[in-house]
PDB file of C-alpha atoms in Angstrom:
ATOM      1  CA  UNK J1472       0.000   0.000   0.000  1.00  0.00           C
ATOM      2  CA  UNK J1473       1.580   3.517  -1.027  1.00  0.00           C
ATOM      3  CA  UNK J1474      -0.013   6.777   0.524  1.00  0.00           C
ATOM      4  CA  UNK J1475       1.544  10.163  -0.162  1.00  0.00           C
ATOM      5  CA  UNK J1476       0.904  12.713   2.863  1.00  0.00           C
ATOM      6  CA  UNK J1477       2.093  14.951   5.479  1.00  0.00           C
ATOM      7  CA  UNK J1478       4.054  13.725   8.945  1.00  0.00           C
ATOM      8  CA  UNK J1479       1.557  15.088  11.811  1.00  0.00           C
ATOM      9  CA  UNK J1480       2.675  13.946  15.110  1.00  0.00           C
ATOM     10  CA  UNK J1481       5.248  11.137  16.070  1.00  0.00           C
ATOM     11  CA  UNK J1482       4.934   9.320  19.538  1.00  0.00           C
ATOM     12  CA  UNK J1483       7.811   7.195  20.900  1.00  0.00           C
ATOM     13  CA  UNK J1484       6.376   4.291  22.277  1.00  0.00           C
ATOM     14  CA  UNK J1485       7.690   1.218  24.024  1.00  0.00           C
ATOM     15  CA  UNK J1486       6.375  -2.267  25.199  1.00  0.00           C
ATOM     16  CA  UNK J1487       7.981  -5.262  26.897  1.00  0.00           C
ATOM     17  CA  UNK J1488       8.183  -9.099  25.201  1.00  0.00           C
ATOM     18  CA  UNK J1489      10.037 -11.631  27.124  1.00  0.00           C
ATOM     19  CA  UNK J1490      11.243  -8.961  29.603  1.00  0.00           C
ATOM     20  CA  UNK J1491      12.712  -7.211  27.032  1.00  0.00           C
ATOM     21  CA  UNK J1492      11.975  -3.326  26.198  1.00  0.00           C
ATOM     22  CA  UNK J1493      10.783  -3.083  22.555  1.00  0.00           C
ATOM     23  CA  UNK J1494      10.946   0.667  21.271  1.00  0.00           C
ATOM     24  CA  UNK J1495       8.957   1.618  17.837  1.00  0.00           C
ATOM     25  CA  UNK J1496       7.031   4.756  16.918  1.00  0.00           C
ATOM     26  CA  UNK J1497       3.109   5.802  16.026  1.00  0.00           C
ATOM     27  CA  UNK J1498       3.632   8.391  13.052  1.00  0.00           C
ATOM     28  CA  UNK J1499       0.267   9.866  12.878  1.00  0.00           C
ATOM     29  CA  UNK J1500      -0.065  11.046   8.803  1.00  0.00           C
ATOM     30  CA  UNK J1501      -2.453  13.109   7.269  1.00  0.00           C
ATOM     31  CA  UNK J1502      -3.438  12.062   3.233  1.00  0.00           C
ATOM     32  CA  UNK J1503      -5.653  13.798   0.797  1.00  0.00           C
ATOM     33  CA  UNK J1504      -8.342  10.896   0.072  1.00  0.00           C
ATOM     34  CA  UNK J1505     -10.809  11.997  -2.484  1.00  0.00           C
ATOM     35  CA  UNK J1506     -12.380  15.070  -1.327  1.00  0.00           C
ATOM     36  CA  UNK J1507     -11.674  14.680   2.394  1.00  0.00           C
ATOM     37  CA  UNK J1508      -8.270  14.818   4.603  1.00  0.00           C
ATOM     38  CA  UNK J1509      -7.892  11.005   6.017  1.00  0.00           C
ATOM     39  CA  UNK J1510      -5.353  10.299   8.873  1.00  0.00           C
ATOM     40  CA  UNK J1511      -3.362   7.222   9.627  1.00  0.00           C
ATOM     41  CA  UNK J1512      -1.763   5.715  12.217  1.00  0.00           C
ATOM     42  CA  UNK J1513       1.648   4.348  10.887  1.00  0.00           C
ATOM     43  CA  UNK J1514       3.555   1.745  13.116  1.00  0.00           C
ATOM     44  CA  UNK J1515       7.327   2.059  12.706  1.00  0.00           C
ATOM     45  CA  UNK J1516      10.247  -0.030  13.824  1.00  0.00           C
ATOM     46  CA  UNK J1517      12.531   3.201  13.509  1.00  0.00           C
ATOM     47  CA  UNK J1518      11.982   6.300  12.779  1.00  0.00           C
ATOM     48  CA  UNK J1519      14.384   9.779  12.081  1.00  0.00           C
ATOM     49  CA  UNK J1520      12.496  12.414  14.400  1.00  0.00           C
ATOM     50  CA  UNK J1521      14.096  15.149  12.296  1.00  0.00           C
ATOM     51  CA  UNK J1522      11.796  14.174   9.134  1.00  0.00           C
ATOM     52  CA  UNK J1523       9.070  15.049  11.175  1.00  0.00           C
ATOM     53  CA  UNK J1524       9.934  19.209  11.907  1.00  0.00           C
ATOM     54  CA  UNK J1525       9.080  20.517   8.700  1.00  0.00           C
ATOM     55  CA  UNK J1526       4.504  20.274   8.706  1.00  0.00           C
ATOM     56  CA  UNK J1527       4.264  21.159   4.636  1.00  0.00           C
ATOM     57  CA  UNK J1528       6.895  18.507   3.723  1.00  0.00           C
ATOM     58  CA  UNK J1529       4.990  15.241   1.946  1.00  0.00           C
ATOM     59  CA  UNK J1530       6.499  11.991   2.209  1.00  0.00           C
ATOM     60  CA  UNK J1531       5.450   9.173   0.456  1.00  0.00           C
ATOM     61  CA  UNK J1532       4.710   5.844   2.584  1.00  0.00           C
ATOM     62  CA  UNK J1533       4.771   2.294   1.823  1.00  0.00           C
ATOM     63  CA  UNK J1534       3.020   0.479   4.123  1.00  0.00           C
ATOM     64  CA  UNK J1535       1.444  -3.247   5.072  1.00  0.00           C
ATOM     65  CA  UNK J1536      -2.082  -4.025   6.421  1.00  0.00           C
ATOM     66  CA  UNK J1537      -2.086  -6.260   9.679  1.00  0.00           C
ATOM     67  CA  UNK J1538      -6.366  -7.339  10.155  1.00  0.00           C
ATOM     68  CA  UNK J1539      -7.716  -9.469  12.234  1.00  0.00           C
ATOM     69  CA  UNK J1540     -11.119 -10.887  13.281  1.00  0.00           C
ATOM     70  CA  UNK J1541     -11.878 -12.230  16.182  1.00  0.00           C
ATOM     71  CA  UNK J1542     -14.935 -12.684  18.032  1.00  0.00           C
ATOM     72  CA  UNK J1543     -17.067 -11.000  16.287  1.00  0.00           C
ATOM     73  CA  UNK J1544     -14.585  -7.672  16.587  1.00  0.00           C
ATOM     74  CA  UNK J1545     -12.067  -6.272  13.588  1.00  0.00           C
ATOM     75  CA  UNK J1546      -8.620  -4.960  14.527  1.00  0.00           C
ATOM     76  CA  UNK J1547      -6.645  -3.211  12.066  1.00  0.00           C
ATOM     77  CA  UNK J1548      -2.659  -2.206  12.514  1.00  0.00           C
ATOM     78  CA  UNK J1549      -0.726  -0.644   9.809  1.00  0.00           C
ATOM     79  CA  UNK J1550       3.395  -1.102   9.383  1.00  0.00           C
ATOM     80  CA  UNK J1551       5.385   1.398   8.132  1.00  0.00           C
ATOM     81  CA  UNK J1552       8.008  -0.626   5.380  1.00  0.00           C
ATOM     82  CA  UNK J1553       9.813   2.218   3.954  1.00  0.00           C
ATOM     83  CA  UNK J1554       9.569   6.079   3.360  1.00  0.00           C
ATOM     84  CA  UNK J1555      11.104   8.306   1.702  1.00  0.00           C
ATOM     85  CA  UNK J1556      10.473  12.256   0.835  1.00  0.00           C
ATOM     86  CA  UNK J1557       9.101  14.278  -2.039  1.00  0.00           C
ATOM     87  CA  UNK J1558      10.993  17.187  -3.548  1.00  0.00           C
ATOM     88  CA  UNK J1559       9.242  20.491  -3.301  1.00  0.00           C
ATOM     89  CA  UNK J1560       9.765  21.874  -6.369  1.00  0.00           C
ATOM     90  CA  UNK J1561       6.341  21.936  -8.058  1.00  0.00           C
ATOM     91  CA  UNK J1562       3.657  23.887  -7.510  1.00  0.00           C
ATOM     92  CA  UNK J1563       1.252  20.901  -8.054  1.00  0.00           C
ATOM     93  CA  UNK J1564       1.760  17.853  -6.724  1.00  0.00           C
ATOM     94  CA  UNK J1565       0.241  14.524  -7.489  1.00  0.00           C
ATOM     95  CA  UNK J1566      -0.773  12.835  -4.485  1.00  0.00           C
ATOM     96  CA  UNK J1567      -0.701   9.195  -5.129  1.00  0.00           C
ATOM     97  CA  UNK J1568      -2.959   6.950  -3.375  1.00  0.00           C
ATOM     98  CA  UNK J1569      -2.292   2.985  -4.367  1.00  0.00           C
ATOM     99  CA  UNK J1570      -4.180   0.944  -1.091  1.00  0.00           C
ATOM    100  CA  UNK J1571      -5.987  -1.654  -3.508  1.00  0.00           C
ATOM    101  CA  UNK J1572      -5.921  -5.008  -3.006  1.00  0.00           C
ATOM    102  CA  UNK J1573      -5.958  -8.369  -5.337  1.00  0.00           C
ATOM    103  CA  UNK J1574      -8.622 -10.538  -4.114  1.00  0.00           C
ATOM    104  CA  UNK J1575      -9.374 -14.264  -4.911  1.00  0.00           C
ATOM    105  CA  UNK J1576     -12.287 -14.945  -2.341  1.00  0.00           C
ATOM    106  CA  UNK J1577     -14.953 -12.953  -0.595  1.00  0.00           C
ATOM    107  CA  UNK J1578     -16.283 -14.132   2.746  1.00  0.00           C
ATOM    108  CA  UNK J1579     -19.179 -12.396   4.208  1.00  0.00           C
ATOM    109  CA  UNK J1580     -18.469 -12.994   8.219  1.00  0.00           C
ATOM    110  CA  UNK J1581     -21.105 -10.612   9.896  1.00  0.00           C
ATOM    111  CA  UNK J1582     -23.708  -8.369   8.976  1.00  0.00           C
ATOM    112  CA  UNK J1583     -25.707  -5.606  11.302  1.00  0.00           C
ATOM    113  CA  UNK J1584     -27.368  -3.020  11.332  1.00  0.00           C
ATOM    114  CA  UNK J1585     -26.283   0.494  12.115  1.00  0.00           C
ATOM    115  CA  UNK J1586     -28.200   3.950  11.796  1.00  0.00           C
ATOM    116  CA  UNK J1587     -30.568   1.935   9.104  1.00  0.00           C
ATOM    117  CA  UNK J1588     -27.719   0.670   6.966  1.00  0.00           C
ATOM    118  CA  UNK J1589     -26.015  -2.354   6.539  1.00  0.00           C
ATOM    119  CA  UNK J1590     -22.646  -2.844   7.509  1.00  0.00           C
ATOM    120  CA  UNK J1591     -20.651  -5.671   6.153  1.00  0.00           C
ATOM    121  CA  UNK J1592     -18.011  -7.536   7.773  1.00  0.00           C
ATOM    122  CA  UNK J1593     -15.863  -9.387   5.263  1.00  0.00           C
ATOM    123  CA  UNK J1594     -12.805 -11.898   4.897  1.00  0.00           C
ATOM    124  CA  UNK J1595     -10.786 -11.115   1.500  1.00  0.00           C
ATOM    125  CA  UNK J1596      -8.220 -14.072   0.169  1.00  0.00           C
ATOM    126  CA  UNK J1597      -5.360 -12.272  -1.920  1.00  0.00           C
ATOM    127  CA  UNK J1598      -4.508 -13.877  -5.103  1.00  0.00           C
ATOM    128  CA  UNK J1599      -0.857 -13.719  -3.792  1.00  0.00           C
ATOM    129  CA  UNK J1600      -0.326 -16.813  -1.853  1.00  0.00           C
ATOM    130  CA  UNK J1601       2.247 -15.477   0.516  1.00  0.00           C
ATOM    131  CA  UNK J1602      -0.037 -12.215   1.563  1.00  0.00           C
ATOM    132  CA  UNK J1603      -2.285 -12.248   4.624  1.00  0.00           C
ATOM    133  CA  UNK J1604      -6.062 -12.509   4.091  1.00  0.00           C
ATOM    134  CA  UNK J1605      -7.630  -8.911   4.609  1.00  0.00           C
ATOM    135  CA  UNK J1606     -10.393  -8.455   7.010  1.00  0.00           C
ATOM    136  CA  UNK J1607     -12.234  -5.263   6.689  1.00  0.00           C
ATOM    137  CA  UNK J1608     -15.712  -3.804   6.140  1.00  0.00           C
ATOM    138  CA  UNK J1609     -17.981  -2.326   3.758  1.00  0.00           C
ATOM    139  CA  UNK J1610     -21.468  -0.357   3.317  1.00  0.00           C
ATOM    140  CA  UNK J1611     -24.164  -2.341   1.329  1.00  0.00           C
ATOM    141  CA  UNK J1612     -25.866   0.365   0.082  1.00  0.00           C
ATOM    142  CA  UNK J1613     -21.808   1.769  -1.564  1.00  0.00           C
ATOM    143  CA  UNK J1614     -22.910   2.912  -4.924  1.00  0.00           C
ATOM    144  CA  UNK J1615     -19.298   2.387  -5.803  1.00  0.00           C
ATOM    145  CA  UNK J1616     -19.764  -0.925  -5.427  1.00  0.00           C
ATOM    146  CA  UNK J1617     -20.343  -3.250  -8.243  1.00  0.00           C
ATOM    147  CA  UNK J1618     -21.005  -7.391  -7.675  1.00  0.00           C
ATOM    148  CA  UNK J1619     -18.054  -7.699  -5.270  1.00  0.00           C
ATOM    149  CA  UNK J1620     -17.559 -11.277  -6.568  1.00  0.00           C
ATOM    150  CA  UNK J1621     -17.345 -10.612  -9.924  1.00  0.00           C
ATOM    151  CA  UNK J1622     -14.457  -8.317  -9.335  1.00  0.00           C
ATOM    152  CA  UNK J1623     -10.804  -9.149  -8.198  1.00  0.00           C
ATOM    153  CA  UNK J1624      -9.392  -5.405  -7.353  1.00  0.00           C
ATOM    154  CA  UNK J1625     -11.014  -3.451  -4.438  1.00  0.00           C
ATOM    155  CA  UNK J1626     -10.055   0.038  -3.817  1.00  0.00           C
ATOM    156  CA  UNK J1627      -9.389   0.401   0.286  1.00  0.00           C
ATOM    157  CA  UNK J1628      -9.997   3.516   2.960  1.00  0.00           C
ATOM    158  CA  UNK J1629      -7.385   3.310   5.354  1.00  0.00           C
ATOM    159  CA  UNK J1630      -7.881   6.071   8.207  1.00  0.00           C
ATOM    160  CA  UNK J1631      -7.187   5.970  11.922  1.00  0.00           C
ATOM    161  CA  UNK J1632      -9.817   7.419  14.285  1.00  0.00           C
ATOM    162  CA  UNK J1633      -9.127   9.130  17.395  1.00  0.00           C
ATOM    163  CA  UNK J1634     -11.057   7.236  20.548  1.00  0.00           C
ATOM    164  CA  UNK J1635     -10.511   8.442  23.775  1.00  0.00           C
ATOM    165  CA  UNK J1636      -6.958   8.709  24.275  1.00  0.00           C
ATOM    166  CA  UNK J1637      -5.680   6.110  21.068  1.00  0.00           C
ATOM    167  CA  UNK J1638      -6.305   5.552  17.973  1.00  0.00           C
ATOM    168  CA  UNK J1639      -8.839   3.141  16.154  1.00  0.00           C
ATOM    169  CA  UNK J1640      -7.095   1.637  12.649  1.00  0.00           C
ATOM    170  CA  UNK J1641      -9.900   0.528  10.265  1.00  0.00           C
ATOM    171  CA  UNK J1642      -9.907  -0.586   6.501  1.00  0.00           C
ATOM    172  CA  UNK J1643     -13.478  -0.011   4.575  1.00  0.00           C
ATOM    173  CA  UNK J1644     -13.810  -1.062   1.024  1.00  0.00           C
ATOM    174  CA  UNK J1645     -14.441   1.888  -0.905  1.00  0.00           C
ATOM    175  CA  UNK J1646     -14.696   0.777  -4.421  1.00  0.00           C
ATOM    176  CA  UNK J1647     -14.261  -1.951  -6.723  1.00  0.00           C
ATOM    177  CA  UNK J1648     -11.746  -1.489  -9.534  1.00  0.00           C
ATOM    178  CA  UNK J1649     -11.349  -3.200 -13.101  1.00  0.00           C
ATOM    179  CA  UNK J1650      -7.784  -1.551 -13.668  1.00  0.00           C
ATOM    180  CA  UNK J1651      -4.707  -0.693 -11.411  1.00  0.00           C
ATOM    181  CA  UNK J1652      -4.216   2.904 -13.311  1.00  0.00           C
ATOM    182  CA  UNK J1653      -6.053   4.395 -10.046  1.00  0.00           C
ATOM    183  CA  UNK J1654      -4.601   7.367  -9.029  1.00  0.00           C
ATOM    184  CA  UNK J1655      -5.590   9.894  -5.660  1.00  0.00           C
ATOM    185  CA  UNK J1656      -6.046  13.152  -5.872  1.00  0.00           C
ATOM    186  CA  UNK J1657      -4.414  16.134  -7.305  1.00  0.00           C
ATOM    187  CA  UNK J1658      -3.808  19.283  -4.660  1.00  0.00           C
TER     188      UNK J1658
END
């Protein structure tokens, strides 16, 4: 997955395994997605804190998706792999969104009922045999959305939510694509 977006806050964080201190940091980025201004919660092994002074600078991130679900509740982390930045020598700059993924499979594992729509929890099998299966949700009534079977690319919405005092990863389904010449947005 490649976002291309801004560096809003970094928080060094630490947790213990084996007795062991293991130190990695939250980058919290902010991407243009369609009309709106999404934010993501980037988890990162390492990190240089001086990337993060300048606010205008855009980076672009590559990232992996890391979904579980598990009773009947879908957690969502995303890993920073590699970053690098973008020169700011042009006035407009093309603000590359690529978070698709190549499905084989589609299982539906909950459905309910929220504010009068549907929400669908699904199970997506990657046609790469060495990926992850994705677990993520979707509206029913998406007009984007054509016959989710019939179609092996789906375009993803990858945000991070602020709840109470953390951050809530998610991964909706936004459209389904026939091509992989999907760009973002232009600003």
């Amino acid at each position: 997955m490649i976002i291309t977006g801004t560096i809003d806050q970094v928080f060094p964080r630490f947790y213990y395994k084996d007795g062991k201190k293991i130190n990695y940091y939250e980058l919290l980025v902010s991407y243009n997605f369609y009309n709106g201004i999404n934010q993501i919660l980037l988890l990162a092994k390492d990190f240089d804190h001086r990337n993060s002074n300048n606010k205008e600078q855009l980076y672009s991130f590559n990232f992996d998706i890391a979904s579980k679900y598990v009773n009947g509740k879908l957690t969502t982390d995303f890993y920073l792999q590699s970053y690098k930045k973008i020169a700011n020598d042009s006035e407009n700059k093309l603000i590359v969104i690529r978070t698709y993924f190549e499905k084989i499979d589609f299982e539906v594992l909950k459905k309910e009922e929220v504010k009068n729509r549907k929400k669908v929890f699904g199970k997506f099998t990657s046609i790469h045999k060495n990926q992850p299966a994705l677990y993520c949700y979707f509206w029913e009534d998406n007009h984007f959305l054509v016959d989710i079977n019939k179609v092996s690319k789906i375009q993803l919405n990858c945000r991070s939510l602020p709840y109470k005092d953390k951050y809530i990863s998610n991964v909706e389904v936004w459209r389904t694509m026939e091509n992989d010449n999907f760009l973002g947005s232009i600003i």
